[in-house]
PDB file of C-alpha atoms in Angstrom:
ATOM      1  CA  LEU E   1      23.430 -20.796   1.760  1.00  0.00           C
ATOM      2  CA  PRO E   2      23.441 -17.589  -0.259  1.00  0.00           C
ATOM      3  CA  ALA E   3      26.191 -15.109   0.361  1.00  0.00           C
ATOM      4  CA  THR E   4      25.381 -12.366   2.828  1.00  0.00           C
ATOM      5  CA  PRO E   5      25.058  -8.793   1.602  1.00  0.00           C
ATOM      6  CA  HIS E   6      28.274  -7.981   3.468  1.00  0.00           C
ATOM      7  CA  GLU E   7      30.157 -10.812   1.711  1.00  0.00           C
ATOM      8  CA  ILE E   8      28.965  -9.636  -1.693  1.00  0.00           C
ATOM      9  CA  ALA E   9      29.769  -5.996  -0.919  1.00  0.00           C
ATOM     10  CA  ALA E  10      33.328  -6.990  -0.021  1.00  0.00           C
ATOM     11  CA  LEU E  11      33.817  -7.997  -3.676  1.00  0.00           C
ATOM     12  CA  ALA E  12      33.208  -4.479  -5.008  1.00  0.00           C
ATOM     13  CA  ASN E  13      36.229  -2.443  -6.018  1.00  0.00           C
ATOM     14  CA  GLY E  14      34.540   0.904  -6.490  1.00  0.00           C
ATOM     15  CA  PRO E  15      31.121   2.336  -7.258  1.00  0.00           C
ATOM     16  CA  GLU E  16      30.805   0.833 -10.749  1.00  0.00           C
ATOM     17  CA  GLN E  17      31.403  -2.692  -9.473  1.00  0.00           C
ATOM     18  CA  ALA E  18      29.027  -2.040  -6.578  1.00  0.00           C
ATOM     19  CA  ALA E  19      26.301  -1.054  -9.036  1.00  0.00           C
ATOM     20  CA  ASN E  20      26.996  -4.112 -11.194  1.00  0.00           C
ATOM     21  CA  LEU E  21      26.820  -6.447  -8.195  1.00  0.00           C
ATOM     22  CA  TRP E  22      23.488  -4.925  -7.176  1.00  0.00           C
ATOM     23  CA  LEU E  23      22.161  -5.329 -10.733  1.00  0.00           C
ATOM     24  CA  VAL E  24      23.137  -9.001 -10.842  1.00  0.00           C
ATOM     25  CA  ALA E  25      21.412  -9.601  -7.519  1.00  0.00           C
ATOM     26  CA  ARG E  26      18.338  -7.690  -8.697  1.00  0.00           C
ATOM     27  CA  ALA E  27      18.109  -9.893 -11.787  1.00  0.00           C
ATOM     28  CA  ALA E  28      17.974 -12.990  -9.561  1.00  0.00           C
ATOM     29  CA  ILE E  29      15.563 -11.641  -6.959  1.00  0.00           C
ATOM     30  CA  ASP E  30      11.783 -11.332  -6.927  1.00  0.00           C
ATOM     31  CA  PRO E  31      11.347  -7.754  -5.692  1.00  0.00           C
ATOM     32  CA  ASP E  32       7.723  -8.471  -4.760  1.00  0.00           C
ATOM     33  CA  ASP E  33       8.793 -11.021  -2.125  1.00  0.00           C
ATOM     34  CA  PRO E  34       9.342  -9.054   1.115  1.00  0.00           C
ATOM     35  CA  ARG E  35      12.264 -11.242   2.219  1.00  0.00           C
ATOM     36  CA  GLU E  36      14.020 -10.921  -1.108  1.00  0.00           C
ATOM     37  CA  ARG E  37      13.370  -7.164  -1.231  1.00  0.00           C
ATOM     38  CA  ALA E  38      14.867  -6.891   2.279  1.00  0.00           C
ATOM     39  CA  TYR E  39      17.966  -8.766   1.065  1.00  0.00           C
ATOM     40  CA  LEU E  40      18.274  -6.438  -1.918  1.00  0.00           C
ATOM     41  CA  ASP E  41      17.895  -3.387   0.324  1.00  0.00           C
ATOM     42  CA  ALA E  42      20.524  -4.757   2.728  1.00  0.00           C
ATOM     43  CA  LEU E  43      22.840  -5.356  -0.213  1.00  0.00           C
ATOM     44  CA  ALA E  44      22.377  -1.778  -1.405  1.00  0.00           C
ATOM     45  CA  PHE E  45      23.210  -0.554   2.096  1.00  0.00           C
ATOM     46  CA  SER E  46      26.324  -2.756   2.282  1.00  0.00           C
ATOM     47  CA  LEU E  47      27.395  -1.560  -1.159  1.00  0.00           C
ATOM     48  CA  ARG E  48      26.816   2.052  -0.067  1.00  0.00           C
ATOM     49  CA  LEU E  49      24.290   2.634  -2.849  1.00  0.00           C
ATOM     50  CA  ASP E  50      21.735   5.280  -1.944  1.00  0.00           C
ATOM     51  CA  GLY E  51      18.050   5.191  -2.797  1.00  0.00           C
ATOM     52  CA  GLU E  52      18.428   7.496  -5.784  1.00  0.00           C
ATOM     53  CA  THR E  53      21.098   5.238  -7.273  1.00  0.00           C
ATOM     54  CA  THR E  54      19.156   2.017  -6.748  1.00  0.00           C
ATOM     55  CA  ARG E  55      15.999   3.600  -8.223  1.00  0.00           C
ATOM     56  CA  ALA E  56      17.975   4.629 -11.316  1.00  0.00           C
ATOM     57  CA  LEU E  57      19.469   1.138 -11.605  1.00  0.00           C
ATOM     58  CA  GLU E  58      16.030  -0.410 -11.168  1.00  0.00           C
ATOM     59  CA  GLU E  59      14.589   1.777 -13.930  1.00  0.00           C
ATOM     60  CA  ARG E  60      17.435   0.760 -16.201  1.00  0.00           C
ATOM     61  CA  VAL E  61      17.165  -2.983 -15.628  1.00  0.00           C
ATOM     62  CA  ALA E  62      13.452  -3.623 -14.934  1.00  0.00           C
ATOM     63  CA  PRO E  63      12.297  -3.479 -18.572  1.00  0.00           C
ATOM     64  CA  ALA E  64      14.862  -6.129 -19.519  1.00  0.00           C
ATOM     65  CA  LEU E  65      13.783  -8.561 -16.827  1.00  0.00           C
ATOM     66  CA  PRO E  66      10.910 -10.965 -17.345  1.00  0.00           C
ATOM     67  CA  ALA E  67       8.124 -10.978 -14.788  1.00  0.00           C
ATOM     68  CA  PHE E  68       9.185 -13.273 -11.983  1.00  0.00           C
ATOM     69  CA  ALA E  69       7.311 -16.545 -12.315  1.00  0.00           C
ATOM     70  CA  GLY E  70       8.610 -18.241  -9.195  1.00  0.00           C
ATOM     71  CA  PRO E  71      11.345 -20.797  -8.640  1.00  0.00           C
ATOM     72  CA  VAL E  72      12.495 -22.968 -11.496  1.00  0.00           C
ATOM     73  CA  SER E  73      12.029 -26.661 -10.813  1.00  0.00           C
TER      74      SER E  73
END
């Protein structure tokens, strides 16, 4: 099972690590899938990242990520 947002958030030692953890999760998640978007939002909440911060992170990382093509077999 994947780690819960709370378990991941417990790994952060400060705001910079929180942002990095969110970015890693974002790179692995299809933001167009409602369940995965909900997980990412819950992670942001657990990491205490506000909407402005996650939008800025998203803008920074989105161009570097390929379009999500679904699960790898």
